[in-house]
Coordinates of C-alpha atoms (C1' of nucleotides) in Angstrom, one line a residue:
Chain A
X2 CA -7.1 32.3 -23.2
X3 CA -9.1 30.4 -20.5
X4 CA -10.2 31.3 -17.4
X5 CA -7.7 28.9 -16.1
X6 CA -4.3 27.2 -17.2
X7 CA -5.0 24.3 -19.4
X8 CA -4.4 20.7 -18.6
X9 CA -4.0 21.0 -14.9
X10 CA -4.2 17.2 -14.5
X11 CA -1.0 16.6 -16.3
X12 CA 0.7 19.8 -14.6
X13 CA 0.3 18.2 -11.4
X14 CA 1.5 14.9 -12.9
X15 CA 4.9 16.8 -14.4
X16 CA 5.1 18.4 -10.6
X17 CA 4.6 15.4 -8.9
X18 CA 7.2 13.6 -10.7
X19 CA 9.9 16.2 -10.8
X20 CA 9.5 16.6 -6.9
X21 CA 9.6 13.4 -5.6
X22 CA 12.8 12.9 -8.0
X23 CA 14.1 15.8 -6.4
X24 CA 13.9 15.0 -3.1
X25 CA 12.1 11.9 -2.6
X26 CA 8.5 10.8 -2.1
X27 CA 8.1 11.1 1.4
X28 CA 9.8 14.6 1.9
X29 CA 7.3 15.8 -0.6
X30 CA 4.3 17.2 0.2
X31 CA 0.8 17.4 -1.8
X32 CA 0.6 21.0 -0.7
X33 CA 4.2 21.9 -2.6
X34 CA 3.1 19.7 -5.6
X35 CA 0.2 21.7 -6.0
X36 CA 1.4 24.7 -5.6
X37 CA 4.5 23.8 -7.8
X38 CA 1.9 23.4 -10.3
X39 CA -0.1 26.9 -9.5
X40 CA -3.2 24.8 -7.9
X41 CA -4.3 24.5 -4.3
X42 CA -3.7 21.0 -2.5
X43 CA -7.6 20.6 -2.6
X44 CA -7.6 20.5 -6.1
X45 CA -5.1 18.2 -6.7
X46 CA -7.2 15.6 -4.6
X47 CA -9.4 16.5 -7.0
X48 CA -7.9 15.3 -9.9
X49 CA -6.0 11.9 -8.1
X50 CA -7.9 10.0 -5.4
X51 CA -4.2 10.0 -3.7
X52 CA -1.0 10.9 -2.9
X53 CA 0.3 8.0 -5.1
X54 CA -2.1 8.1 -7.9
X55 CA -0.8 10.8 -9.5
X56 CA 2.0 8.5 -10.8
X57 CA -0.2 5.6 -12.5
X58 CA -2.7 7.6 -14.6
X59 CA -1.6 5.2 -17.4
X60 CA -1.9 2.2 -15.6
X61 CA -5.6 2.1 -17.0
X62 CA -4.5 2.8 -20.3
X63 CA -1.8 0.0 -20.5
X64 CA -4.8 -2.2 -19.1
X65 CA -7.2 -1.1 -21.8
X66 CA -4.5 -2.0 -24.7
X67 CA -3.4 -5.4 -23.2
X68 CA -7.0 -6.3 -22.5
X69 CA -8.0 -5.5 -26.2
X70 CA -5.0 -7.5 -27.8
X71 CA -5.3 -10.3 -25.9
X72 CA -9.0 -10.2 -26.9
X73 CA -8.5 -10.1 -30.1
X74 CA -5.4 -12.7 -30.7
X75 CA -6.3 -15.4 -33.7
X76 CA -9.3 -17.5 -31.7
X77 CA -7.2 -20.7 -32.3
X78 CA -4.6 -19.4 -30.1
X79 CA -3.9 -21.5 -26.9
X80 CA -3.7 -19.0 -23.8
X81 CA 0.3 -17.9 -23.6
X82 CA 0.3 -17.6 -27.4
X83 CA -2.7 -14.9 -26.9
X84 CA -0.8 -13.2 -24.1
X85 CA 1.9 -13.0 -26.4
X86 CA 0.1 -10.8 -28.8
X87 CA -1.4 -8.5 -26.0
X88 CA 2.4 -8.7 -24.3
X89 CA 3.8 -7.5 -28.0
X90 CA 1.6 -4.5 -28.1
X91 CA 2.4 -3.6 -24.7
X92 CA 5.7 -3.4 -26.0
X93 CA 5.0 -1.3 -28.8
X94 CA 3.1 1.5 -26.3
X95 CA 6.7 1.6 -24.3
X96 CA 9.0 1.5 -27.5
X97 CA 9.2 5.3 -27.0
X98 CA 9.1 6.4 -23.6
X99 CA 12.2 4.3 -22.3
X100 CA 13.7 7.9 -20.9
X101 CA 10.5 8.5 -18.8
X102 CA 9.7 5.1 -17.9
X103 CA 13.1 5.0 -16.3
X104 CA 12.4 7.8 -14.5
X105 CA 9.3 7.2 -12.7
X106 CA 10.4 3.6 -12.1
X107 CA 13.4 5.1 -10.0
X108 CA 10.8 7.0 -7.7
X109 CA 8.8 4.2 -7.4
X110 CA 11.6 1.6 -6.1
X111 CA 12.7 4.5 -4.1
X112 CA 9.9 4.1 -2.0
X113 CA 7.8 1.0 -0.4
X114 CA 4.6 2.9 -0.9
X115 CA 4.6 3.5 -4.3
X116 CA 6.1 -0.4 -4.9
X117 CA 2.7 -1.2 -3.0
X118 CA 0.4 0.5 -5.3
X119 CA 2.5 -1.2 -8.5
X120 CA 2.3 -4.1 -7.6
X121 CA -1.8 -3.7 -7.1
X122 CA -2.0 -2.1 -10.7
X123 CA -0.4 -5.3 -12.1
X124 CA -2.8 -7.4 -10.2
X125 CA -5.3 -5.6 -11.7
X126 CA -3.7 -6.3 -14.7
X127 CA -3.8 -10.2 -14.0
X128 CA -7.3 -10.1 -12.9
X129 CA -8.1 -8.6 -16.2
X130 CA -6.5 -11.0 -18.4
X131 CA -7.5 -13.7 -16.8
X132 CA -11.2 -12.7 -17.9
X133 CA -10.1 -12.0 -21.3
X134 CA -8.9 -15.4 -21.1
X135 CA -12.3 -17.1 -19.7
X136 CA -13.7 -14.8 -22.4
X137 CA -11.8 -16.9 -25.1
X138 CA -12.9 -20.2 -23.5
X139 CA -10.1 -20.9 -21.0
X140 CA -10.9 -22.6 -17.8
X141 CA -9.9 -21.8 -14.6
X142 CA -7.4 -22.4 -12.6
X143 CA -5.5 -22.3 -15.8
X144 CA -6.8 -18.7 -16.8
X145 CA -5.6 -17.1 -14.2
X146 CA -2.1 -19.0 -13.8
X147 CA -1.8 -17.9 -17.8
X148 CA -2.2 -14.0 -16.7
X149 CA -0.3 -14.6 -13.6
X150 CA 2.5 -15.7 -15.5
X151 CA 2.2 -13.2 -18.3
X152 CA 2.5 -10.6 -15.8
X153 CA 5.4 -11.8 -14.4
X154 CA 7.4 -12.2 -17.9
X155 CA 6.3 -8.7 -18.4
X156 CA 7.7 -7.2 -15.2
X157 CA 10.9 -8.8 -15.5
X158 CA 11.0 -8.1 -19.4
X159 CA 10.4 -3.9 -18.2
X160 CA 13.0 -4.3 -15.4
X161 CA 15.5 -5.6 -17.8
X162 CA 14.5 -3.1 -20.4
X163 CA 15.3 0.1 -18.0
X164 CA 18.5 -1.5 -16.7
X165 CA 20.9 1.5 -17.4
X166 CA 23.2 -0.6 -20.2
X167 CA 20.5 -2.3 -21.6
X168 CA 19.4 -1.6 -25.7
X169 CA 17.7 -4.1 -26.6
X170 CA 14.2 -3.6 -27.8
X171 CA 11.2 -4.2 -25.0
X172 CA 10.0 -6.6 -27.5
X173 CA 13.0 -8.9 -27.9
X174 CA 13.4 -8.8 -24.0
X175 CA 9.5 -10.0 -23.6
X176 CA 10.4 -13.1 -26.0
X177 CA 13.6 -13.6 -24.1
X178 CA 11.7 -13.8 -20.6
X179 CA 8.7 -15.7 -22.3
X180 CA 11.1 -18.8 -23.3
X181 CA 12.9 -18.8 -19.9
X182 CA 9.1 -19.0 -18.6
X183 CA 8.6 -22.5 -20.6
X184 CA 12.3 -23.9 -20.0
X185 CA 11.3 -23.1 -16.2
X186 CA 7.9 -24.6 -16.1
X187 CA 8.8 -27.8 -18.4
X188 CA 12.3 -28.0 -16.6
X189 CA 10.9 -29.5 -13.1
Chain B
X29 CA 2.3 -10.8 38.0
X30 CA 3.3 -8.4 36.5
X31 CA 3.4 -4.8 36.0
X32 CA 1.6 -5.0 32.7
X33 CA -1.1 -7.5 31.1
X34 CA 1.1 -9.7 29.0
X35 CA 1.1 -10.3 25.6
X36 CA 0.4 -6.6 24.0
X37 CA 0.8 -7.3 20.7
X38 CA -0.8 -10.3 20.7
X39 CA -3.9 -8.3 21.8
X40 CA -3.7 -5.6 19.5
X41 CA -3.6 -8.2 16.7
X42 CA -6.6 -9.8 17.9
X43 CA -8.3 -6.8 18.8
X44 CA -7.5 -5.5 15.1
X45 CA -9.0 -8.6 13.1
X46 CA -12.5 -8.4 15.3
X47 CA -13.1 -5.0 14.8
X48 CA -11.9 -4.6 11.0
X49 CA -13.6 -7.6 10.8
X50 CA -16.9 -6.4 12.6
X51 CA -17.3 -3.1 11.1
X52 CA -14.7 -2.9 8.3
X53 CA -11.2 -1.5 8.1
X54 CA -12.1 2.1 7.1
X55 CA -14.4 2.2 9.9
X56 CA -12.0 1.1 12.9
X57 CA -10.0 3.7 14.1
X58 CA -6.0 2.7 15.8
X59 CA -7.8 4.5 18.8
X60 CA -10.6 1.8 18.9
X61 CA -7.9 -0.9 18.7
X62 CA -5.7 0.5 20.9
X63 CA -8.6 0.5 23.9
X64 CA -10.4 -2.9 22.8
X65 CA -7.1 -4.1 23.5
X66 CA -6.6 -1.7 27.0
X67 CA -3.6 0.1 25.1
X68 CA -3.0 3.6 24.1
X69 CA -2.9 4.6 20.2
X70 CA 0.7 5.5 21.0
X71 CA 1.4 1.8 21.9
X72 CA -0.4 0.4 18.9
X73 CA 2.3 2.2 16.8
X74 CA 5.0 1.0 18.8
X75 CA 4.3 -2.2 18.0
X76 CA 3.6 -2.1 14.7
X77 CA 4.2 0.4 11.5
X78 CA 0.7 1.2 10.7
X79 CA -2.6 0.2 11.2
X80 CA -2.3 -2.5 8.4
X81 CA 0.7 -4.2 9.8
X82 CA -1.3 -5.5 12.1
X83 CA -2.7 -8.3 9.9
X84 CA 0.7 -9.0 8.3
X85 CA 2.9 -10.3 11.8
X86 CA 3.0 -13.6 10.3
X87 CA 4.5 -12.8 7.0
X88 CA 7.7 -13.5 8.1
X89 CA 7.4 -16.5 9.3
X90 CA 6.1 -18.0 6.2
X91 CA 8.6 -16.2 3.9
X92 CA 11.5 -17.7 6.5
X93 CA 10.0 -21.2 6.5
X94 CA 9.2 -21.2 2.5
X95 CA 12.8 -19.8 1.8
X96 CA 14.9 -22.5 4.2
X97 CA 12.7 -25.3 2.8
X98 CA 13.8 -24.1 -0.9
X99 CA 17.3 -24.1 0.4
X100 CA 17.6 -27.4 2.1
X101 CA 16.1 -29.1 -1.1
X102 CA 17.6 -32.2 -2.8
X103 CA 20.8 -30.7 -4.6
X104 CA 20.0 -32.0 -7.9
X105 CA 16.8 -30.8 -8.3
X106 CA 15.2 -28.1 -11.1
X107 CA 14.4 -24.7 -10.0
X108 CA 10.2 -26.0 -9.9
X109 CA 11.1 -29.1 -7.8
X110 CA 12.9 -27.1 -5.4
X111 CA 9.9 -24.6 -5.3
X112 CA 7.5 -27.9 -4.5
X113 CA 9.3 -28.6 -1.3
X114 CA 8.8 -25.1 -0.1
X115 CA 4.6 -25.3 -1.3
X116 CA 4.7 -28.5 0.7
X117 CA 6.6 -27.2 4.0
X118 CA 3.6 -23.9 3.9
X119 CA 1.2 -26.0 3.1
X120 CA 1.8 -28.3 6.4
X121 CA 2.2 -24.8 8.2
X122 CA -1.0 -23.8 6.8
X123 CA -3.1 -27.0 7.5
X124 CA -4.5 -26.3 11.2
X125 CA -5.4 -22.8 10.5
X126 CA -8.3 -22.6 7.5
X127 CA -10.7 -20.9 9.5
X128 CA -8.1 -17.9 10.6
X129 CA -7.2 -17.4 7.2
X130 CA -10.5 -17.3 6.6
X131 CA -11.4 -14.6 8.5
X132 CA -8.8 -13.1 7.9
X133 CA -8.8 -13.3 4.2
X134 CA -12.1 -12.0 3.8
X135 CA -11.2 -8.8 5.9
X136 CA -7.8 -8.5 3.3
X137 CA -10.2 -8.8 0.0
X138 CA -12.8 -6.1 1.8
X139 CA -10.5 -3.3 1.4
X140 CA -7.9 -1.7 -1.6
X141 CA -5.4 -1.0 1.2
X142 CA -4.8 -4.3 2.7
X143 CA -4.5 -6.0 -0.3
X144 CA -1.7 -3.7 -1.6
X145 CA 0.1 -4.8 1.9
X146 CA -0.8 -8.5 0.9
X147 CA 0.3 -7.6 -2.7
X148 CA 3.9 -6.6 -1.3
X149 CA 4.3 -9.2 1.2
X150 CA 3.9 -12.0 -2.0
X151 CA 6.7 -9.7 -3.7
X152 CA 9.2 -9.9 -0.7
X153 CA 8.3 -13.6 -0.6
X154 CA 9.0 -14.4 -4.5
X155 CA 12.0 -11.9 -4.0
X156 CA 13.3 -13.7 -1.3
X157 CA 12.8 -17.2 -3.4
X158 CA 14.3 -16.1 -6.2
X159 CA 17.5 -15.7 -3.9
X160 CA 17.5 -18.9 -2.7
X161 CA 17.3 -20.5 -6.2
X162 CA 20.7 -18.0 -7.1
X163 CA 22.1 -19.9 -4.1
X164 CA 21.4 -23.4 -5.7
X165 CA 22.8 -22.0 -8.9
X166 CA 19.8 -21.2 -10.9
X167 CA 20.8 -18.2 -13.1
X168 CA 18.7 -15.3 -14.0
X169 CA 16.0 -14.6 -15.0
X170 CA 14.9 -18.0 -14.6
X171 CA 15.0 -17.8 -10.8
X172 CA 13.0 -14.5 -10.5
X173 CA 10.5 -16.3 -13.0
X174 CA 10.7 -19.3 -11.1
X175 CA 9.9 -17.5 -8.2
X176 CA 7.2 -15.7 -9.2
X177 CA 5.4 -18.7 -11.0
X178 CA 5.5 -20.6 -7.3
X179 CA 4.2 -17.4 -5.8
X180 CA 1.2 -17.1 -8.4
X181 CA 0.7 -21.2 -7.9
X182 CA 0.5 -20.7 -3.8
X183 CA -1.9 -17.7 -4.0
X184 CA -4.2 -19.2 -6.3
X185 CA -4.1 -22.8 -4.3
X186 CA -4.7 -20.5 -1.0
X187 CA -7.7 -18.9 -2.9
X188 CA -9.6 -22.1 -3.8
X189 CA -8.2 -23.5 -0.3
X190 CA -10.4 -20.9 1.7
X191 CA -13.5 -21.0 -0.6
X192 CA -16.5 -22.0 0.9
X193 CA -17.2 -25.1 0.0
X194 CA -13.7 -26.3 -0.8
X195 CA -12.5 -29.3 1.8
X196 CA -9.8 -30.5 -0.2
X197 CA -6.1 -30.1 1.4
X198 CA -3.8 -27.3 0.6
X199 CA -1.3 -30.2 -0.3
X200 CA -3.6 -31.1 -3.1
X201 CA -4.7 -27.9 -4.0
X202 CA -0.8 -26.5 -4.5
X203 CA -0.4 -29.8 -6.7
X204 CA -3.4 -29.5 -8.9
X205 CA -2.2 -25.6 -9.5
X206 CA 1.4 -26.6 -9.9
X207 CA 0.2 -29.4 -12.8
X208 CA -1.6 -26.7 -14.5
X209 CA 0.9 -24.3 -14.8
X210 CA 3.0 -26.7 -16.0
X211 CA 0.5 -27.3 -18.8
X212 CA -0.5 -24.0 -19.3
X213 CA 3.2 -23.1 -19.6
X214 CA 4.3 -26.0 -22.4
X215 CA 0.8 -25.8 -24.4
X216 CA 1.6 -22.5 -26.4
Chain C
dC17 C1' -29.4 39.9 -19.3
dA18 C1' -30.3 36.1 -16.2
dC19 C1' -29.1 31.6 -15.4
dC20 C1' -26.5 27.4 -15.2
dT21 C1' -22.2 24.8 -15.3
dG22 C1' -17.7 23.3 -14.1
dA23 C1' -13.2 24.0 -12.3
dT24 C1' -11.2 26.1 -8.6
dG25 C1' -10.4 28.3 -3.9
dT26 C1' -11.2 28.6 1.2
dC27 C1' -11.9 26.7 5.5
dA28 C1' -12.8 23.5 9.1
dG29 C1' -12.3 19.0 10.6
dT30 C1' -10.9 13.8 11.2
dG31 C1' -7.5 10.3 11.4
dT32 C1' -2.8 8.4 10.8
dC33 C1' 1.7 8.6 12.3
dT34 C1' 5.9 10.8 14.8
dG35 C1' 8.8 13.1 18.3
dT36 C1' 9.5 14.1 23.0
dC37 C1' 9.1 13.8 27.7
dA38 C1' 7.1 11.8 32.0
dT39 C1' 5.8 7.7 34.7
dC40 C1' 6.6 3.6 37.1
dA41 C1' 7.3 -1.4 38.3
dC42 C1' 11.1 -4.3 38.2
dG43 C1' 16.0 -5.9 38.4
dT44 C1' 20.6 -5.0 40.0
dA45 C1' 24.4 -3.5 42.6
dA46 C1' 26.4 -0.8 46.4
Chain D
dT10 C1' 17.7 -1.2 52.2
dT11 C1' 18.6 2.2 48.9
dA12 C1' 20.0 4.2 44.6
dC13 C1' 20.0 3.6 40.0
dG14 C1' 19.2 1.9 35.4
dT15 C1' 15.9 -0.3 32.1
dG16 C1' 11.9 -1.0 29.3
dA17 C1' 7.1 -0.7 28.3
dT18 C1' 3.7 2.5 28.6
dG19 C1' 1.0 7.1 28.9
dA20 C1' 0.4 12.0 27.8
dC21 C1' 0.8 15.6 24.7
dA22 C1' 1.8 18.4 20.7
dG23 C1' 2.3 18.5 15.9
dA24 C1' 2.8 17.5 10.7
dC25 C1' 0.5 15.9 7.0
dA26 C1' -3.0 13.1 4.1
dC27 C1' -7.5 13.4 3.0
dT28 C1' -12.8 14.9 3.1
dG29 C1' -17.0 17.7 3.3
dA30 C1' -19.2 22.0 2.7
dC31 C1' -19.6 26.4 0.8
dA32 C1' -18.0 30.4 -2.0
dT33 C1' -16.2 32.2 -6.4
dC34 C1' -16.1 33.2 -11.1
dA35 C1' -15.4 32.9 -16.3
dG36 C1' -17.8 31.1 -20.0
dG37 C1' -21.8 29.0 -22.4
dT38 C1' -27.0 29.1 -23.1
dG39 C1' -31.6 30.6 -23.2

DNA sequence: CACCTGATGTCAGTGTCTGTCATCACGTAA
DNA sequence: TTACGTGATGACAGACACTGACATCAGGTG
């Protein structure tokens, strides 16, 4: 075996998680998540820049995937109907991890902080898809009012999807909030 | 007169924007504040949360003034419609103060932290629209869509409204944005 | 065997934010 | 006038997030 216990990123991760479950974000401390996960609370600043990051290492990921779908959509496509495709393999990344998304969403409404750094992942998100968008020829300001809006189907499409009763597929609930989107913005 | 210099948060808010603005956010300690404005540190906090509250005191207002103008709108009028006479009453309160939100802009975009507070201040305000639409008897999720389409339309008229060179009104700014989400919206 | 590398530990320090108590001008009522 | 309450502030101690600097040590490499 190694000189040290493998994969200490994702112990601290499973910690972090688990703890501020337990007993909520603020009334845990980095020092306990670390050592909860047999580090030192140096090293766990080591690995996430924060406090908070520790809960969106896959925020880049989910970037990366919709990014590269959206990029790659037919060329004829017009701008929601690329989304779409990049929205439909988002989708497909969650279809398996409903138990664990619903976890770490409940920590993360529990607590303003966390909302705050959400909500700037997903405007990272927007920012990105908008320049996949200009990258396919779209102008601004409708570029950027496309991702905006894709964004926003997908957030209430996720919501939706972790609500306790709910079954139906992320993918049926994306096309679900992607109509309402049009009724909405051809309805006024 | 009396026993204290009037207006102490008033001062620290003023004394906040100059110095983030001056040397940047990171750089400015509550400490700094707190004496540019002849205060204590302890008294910065009792007047606001934390050091980026500071910037945000107005956040109410417009989320109060956008929400009772979405309220009092025409009763027969689609969710969007609604949503214009609430662009139209912020973009009046907006009109006489480009250069402040210039300023103050620019210190907001220079630094990860005070966007996240901007970030959740636009969430509170699309949560707080998509209530009033409920009221007028939108259903969900077109009122949380709704909601968030206005919001994206407003921040991205803001955006173009504070640009350099831009001299055009936020009136017509908030309609050009509104026309093209409407496009972007029906054209896929 | 000597050396380098990379992940970790240790320690000291800064800054944000909180709890608690003291201070003191002002208003009010006896 | 005097005693008392009130509210904004100051002073102080402390918890905790986060950073910089240096030490440690197993494993790979020459």
């Amino acid at each position: 075996m190694g000189r040290w216990e493998p994969d200490a990123r994702g112990r601290l991760a499973a910690a972090a998680l688990a703890l501020y479950a337990e007993r909520g974000y603020e009334q845990t401390t980095v020092a306990e998540i670390a050592r909860s996960a047999g580090l030192t609370e140096r090293t766990f600043f080591r690995h996430y820049a924060d406090k908070r990051e520790v809960l969106f290492a896959g925020a880049g990921e989910l970037e990366d995937l919709f990014v590269r779908a959206v990029a790659g959509a037919p060329a004829p496509a017009a701008p929601l109907a690329a989304l779409t495709v990049g929205l439909d393999a988002v989708a497909e990344m969650f279809a398996d991890r409903r138990e664990f998304a619903r976890r770490r969403h409940a920590v993360i409404t529990a607590n303003a902080e966390l909302q705050e750094r959400e909500l700037i992942k997903l405007a990272s998100l927007a920012a990105a898809l908008a320049g996949a968008l200009r990258g396919r020829g779209v102008a601004e300001p409708a570029a950027s009012l496309a991702a905006e809006a894709a964004v926003a189907v997908f957030k209430i499409a996720f919501e939706r999807w972790i609500a306790p009763a709910e079954e139906a597929s992320m993918q049926q609930l994306i096309r679900e909030s992607l109509t309402e989107l049009k009724a909405v913005a051809s309805g006024a």
